[in-house]
Short mmCIF file of the C-alpha atoms (twelve columns), coordinates in Angstrom:
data_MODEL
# 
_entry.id   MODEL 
# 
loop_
_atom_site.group_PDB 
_atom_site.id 
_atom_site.type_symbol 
_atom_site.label_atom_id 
_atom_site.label_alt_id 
_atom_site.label_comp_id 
_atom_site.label_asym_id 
_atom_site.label_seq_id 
_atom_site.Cartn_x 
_atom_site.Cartn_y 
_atom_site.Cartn_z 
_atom_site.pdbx_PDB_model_num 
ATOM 1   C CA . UNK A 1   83.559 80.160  46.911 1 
ATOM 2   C CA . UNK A 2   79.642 79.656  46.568 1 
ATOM 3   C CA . UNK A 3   79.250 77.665  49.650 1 
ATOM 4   C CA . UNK A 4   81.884 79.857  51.871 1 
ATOM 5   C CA . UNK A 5   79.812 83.296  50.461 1 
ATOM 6   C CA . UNK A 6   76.680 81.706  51.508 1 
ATOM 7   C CA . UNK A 7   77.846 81.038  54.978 1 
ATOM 8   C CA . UNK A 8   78.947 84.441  55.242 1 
ATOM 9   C CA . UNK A 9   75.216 85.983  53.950 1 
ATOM 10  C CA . UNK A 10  73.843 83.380  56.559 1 
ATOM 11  C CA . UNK A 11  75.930 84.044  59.243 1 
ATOM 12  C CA . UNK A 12  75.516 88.032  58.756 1 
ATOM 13  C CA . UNK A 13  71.519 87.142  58.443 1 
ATOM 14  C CA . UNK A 14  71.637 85.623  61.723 1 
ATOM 15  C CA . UNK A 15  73.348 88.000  63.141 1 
ATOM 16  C CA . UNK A 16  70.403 90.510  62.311 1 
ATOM 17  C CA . UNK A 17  68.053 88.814  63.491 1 
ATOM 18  C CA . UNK A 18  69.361 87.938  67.198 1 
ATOM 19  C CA . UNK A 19  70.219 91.890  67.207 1 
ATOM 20  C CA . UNK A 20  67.762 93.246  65.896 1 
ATOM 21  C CA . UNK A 21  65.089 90.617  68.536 1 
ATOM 22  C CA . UNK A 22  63.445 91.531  71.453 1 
ATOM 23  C CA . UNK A 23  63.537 90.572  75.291 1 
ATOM 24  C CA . UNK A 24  60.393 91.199  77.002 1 
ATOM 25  C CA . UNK A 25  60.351 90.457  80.708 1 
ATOM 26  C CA . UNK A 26  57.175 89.720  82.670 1 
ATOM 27  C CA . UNK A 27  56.995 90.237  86.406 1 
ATOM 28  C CA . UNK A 28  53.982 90.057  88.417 1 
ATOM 29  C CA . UNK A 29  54.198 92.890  91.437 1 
ATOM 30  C CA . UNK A 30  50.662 91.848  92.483 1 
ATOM 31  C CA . UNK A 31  49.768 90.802  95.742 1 
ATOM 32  C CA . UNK A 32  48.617 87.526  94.500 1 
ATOM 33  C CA . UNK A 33  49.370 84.544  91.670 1 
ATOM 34  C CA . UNK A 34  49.043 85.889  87.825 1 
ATOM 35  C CA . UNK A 35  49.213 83.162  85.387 1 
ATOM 36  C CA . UNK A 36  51.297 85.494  82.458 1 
ATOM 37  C CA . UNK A 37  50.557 84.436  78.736 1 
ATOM 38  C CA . UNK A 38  51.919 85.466  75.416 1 
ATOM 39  C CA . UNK A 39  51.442 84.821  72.043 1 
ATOM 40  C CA . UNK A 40  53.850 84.025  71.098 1 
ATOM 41  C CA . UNK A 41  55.812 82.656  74.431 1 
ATOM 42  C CA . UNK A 42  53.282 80.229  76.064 1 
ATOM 43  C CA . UNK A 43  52.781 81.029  79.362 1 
ATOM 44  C CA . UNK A 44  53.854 81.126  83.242 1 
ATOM 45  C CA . UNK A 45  52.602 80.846  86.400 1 
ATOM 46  C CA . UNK A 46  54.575 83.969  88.419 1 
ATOM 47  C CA . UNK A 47  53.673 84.359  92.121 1 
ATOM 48  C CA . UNK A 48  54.341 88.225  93.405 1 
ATOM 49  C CA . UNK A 49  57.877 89.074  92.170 1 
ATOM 50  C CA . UNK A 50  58.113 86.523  90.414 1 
ATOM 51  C CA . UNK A 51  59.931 87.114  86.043 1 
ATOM 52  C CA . UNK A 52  59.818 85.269  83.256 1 
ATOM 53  C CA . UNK A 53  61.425 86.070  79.835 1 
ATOM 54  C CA . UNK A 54  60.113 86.134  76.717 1 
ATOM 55  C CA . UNK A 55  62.605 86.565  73.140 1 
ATOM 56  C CA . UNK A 56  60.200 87.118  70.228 1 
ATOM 57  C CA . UNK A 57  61.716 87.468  67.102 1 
ATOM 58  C CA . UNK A 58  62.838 90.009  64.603 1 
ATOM 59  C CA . UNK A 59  59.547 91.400  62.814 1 
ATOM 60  C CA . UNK A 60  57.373 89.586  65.270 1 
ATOM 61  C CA . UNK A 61  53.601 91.324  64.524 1 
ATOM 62  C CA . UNK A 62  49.921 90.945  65.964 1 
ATOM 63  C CA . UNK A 63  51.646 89.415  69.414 1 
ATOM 64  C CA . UNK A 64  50.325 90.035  73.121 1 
ATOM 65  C CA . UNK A 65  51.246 89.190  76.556 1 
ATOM 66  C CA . UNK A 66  48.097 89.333  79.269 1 
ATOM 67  C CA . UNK A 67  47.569 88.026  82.599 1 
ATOM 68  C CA . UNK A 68  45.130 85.386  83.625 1 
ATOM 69  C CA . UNK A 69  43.598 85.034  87.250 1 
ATOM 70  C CA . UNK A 70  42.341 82.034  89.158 1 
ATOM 71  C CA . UNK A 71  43.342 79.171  87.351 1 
ATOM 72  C CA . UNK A 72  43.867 75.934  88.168 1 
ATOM 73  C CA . UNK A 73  46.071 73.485  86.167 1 
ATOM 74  C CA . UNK A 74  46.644 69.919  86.222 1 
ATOM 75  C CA . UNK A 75  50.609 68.274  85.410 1 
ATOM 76  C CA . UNK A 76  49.943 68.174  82.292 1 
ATOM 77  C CA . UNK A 77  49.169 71.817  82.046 1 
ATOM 78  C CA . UNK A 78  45.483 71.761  81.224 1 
ATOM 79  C CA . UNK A 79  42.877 73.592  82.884 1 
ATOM 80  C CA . UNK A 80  40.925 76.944  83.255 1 
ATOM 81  C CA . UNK A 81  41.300 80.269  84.448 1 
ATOM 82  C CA . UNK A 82  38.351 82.913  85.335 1 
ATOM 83  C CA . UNK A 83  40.011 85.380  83.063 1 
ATOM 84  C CA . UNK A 84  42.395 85.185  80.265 1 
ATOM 85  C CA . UNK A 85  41.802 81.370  79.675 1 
ATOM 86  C CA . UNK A 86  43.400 80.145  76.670 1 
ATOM 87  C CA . UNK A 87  41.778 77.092  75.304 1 
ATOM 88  C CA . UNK A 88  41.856 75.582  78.694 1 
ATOM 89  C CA . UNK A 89  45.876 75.529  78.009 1 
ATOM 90  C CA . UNK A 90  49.255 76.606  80.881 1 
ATOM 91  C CA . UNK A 91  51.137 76.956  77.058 1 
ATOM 92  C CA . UNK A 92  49.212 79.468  75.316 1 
ATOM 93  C CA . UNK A 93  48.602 79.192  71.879 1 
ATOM 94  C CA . UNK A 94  45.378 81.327  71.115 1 
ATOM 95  C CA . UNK A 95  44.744 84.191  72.598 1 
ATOM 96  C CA . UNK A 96  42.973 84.441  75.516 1 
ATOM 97  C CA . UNK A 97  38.920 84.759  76.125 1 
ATOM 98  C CA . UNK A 98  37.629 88.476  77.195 1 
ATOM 99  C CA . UNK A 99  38.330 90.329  79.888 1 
ATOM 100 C CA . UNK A 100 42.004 90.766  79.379 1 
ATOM 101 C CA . UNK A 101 44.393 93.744  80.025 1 
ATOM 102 C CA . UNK A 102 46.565 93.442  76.406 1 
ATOM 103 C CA . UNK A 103 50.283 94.258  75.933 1 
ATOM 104 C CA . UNK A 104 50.209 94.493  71.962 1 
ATOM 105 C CA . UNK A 105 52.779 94.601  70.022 1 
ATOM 106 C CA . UNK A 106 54.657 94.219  66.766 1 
ATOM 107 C CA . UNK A 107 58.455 94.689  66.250 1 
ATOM 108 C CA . UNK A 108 60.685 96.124  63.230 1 
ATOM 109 C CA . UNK A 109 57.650 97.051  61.398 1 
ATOM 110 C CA . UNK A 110 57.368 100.518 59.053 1 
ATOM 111 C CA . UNK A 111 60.766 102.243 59.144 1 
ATOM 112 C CA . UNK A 112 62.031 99.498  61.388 1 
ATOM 113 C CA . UNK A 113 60.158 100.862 64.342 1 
ATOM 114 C CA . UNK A 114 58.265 98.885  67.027 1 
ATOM 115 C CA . UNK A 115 54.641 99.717  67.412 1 
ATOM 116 C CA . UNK A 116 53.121 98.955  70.985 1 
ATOM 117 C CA . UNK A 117 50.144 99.751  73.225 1 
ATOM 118 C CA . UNK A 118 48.151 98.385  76.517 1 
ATOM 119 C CA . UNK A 119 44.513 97.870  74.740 1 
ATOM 120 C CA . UNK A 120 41.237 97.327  76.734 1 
ATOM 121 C CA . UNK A 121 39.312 97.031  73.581 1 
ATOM 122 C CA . UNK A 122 39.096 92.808  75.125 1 
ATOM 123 C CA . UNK A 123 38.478 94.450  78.650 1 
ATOM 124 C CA . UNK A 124 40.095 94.669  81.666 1 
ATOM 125 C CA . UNK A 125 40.958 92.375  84.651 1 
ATOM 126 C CA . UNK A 126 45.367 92.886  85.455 1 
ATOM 127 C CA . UNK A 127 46.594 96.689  86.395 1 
ATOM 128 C CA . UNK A 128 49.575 96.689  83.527 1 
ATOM 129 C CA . UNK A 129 52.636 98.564  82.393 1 
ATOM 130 C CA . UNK A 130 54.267 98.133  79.112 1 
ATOM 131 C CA . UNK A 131 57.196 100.020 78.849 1 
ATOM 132 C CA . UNK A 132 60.733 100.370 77.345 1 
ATOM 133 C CA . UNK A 133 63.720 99.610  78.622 1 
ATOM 134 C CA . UNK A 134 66.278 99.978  76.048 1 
ATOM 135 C CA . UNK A 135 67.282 101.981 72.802 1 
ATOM 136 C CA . UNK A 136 67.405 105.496 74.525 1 
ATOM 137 C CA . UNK A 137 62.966 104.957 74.307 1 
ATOM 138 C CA . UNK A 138 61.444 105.956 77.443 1 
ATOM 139 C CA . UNK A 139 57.645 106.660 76.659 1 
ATOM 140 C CA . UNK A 140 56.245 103.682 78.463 1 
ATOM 141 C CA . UNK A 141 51.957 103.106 79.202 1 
ATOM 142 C CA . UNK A 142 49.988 102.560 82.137 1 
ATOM 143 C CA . UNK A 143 46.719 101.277 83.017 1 
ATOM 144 C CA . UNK A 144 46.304 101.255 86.869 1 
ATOM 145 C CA . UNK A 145 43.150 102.482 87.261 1 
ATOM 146 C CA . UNK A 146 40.566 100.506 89.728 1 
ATOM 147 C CA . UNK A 147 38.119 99.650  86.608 1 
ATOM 148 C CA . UNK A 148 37.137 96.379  88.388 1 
ATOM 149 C CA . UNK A 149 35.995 98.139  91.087 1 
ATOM 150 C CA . UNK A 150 34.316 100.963 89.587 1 
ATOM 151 C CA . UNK A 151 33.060 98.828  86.134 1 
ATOM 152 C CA . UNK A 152 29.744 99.671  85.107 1 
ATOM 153 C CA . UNK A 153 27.040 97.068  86.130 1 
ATOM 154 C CA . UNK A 154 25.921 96.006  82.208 1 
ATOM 155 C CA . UNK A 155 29.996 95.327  81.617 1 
ATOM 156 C CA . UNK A 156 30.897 93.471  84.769 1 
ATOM 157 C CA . UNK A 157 32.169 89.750  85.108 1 
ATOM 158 C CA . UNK A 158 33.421 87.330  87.179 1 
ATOM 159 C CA . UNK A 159 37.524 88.577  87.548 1 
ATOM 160 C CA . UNK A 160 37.209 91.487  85.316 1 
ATOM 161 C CA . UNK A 161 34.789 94.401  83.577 1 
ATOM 162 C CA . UNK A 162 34.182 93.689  79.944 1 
ATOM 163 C CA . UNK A 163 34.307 95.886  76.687 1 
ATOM 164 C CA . UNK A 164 30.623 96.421  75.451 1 
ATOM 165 C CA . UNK A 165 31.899 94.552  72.224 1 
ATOM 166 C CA . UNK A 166 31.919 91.251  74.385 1 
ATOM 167 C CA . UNK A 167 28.784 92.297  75.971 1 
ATOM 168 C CA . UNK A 168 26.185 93.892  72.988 1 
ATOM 169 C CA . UNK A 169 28.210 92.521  69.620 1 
ATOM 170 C CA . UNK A 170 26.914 95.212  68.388 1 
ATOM 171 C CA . UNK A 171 28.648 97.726  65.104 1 
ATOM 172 C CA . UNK A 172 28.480 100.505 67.264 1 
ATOM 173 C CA . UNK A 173 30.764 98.921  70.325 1 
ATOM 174 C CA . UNK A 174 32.923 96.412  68.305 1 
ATOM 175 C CA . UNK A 175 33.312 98.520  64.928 1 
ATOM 176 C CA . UNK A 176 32.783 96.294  62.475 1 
ATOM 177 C CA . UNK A 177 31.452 98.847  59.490 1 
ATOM 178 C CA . UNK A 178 35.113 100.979 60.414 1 
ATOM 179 C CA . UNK A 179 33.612 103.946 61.048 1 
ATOM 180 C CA . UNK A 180 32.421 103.681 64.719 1 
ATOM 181 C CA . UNK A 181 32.840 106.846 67.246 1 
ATOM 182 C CA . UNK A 182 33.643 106.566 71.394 1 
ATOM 183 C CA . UNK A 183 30.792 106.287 73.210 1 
ATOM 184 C CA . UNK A 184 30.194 106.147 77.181 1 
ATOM 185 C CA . UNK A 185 31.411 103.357 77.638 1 
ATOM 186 C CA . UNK A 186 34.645 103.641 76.027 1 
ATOM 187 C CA . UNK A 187 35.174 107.030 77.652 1 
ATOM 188 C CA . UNK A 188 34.749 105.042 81.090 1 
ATOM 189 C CA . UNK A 189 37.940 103.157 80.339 1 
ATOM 190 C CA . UNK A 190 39.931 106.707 78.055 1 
ATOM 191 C CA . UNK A 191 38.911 108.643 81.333 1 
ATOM 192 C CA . UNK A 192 40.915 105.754 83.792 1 
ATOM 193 C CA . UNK A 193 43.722 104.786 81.171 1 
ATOM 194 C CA . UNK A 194 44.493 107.609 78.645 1 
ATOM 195 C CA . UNK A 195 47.172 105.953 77.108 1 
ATOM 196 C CA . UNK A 196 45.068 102.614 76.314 1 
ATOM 197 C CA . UNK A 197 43.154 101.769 73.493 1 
ATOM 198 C CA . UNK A 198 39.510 102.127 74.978 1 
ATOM 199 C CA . UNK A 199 37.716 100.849 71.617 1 
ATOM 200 C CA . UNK A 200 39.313 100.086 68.162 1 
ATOM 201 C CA . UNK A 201 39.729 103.171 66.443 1 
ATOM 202 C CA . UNK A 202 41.440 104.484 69.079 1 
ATOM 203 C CA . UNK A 203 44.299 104.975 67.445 1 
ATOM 204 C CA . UNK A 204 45.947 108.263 67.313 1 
ATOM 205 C CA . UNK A 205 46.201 108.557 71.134 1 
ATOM 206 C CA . UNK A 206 47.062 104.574 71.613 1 
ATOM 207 C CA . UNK A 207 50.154 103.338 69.804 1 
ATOM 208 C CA . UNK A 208 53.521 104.513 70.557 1 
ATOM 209 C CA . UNK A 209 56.952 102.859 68.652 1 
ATOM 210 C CA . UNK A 210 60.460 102.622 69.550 1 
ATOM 211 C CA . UNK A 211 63.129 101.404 67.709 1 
ATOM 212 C CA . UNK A 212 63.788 98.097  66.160 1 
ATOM 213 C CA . UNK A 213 65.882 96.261  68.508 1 
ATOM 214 C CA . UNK A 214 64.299 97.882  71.679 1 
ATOM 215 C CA . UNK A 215 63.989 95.526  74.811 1 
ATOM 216 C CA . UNK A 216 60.301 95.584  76.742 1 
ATOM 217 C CA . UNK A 217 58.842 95.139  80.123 1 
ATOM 218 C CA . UNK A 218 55.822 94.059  81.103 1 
ATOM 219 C CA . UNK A 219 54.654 94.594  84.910 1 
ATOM 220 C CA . UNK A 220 51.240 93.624  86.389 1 
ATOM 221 C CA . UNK A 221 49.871 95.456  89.433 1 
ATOM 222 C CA . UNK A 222 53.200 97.827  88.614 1 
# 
């Protein structure tokens, strides 16, 4: 009776989990090759219109998906990319070096909600939405702003424009202390993306939940 009671708590635990999972799909709309990454998930080469499908698990936290440009890998999958590298690695398993556009999230947290948001606070370099796309949740984000383009000269770099954390290290930029304010150069990115975290406190404007269970989509160049 022990055993067959067991089987039935495992079998119903299972069950949970696979429901209550996510399925975020990646798709790269832009007009040219975006190497996708996630952590966890690895990471894909997608040429314009081109998916791939990521299932992270029930109560999955601190996880990303970000797009990398220009890289250049050999079979085995090593190699580098001008933004977003990851350890030199196709199959990410760090996260990837500044500037990066960042689909953060963390599922079946507090309440059993999912908590997500597009952050800048490692820069930009891929036009991103992270939306919804299940669960009766419709409040998706979008950063499509030209920063590249209009970055300002002390935060520009090869691919991308850079937070000023990456650039100065400095308390005031990369809030070390916890009690750091916007400045102008987090206002450059709020005024482009509203909906993006623009430095770290930038909370109460930022992060936006669904319910557990709720399926994802991640577009670049959307």
């Amino acid at each position: 009776m022990k055993s067959f009671t067991f089987s039935l708590l495992l079998i119903f635990a299972l069950f949970s989990i696979s429901t209550n999972a996510a399925t975020i799909t990646v798709t790269n709309n832009c007009p040219y090759t975006v190497w996708a990454a996630a952590v966890p998930g690895g990471g894909q080469q997608l040429g314009q219109g081109q998916t791939w499908t990521i299932n992270p698990p029930s109560g999955t936290a601190g996880a990303r998906v970000w797009g990398r440009t220009n890289c250049n890998f050999d079979g085995s999958g090593r190699g580098h990319c001008q933004t977003g590298d990851c350890n030199g690695l196709l199959q990410c398993q760090g996260f990837g070096v500044p500037p990066n556009t960042l689909a953060e999230y963390a599922l079946n947290q507090f309440n059993n909600l999912d908590f997500f948001d597009i952050s800048l606070v490692d820069g930009f370099n891929v036009p991103m939405d992270f939306s919804p796309t299940s669960n009766g949740c419709t409040r998706g984000i979008r950063c499509t702003a030209d920063i590249n383009g209009q970055c300002p000269s002390q935060l520009r770099a090869p691919g991308g424009c850079n937070n000023p954390c990456t650039v100065f290290k400095t308390d005031q930029y990369c809030c070390n202390s916890g009690s750091c304010q916007p400045t102008d150069f987090s206002r450059f990115f709020k005024t482009r993306c509203p909906d993006a975290y623009s430095y770290p406190k930038d909370d109460p404007t930022s992060t936006f939940t669904c319910p557990g269970g709720t399926n994802y989509r991640v577009v670049f160049c959307p």
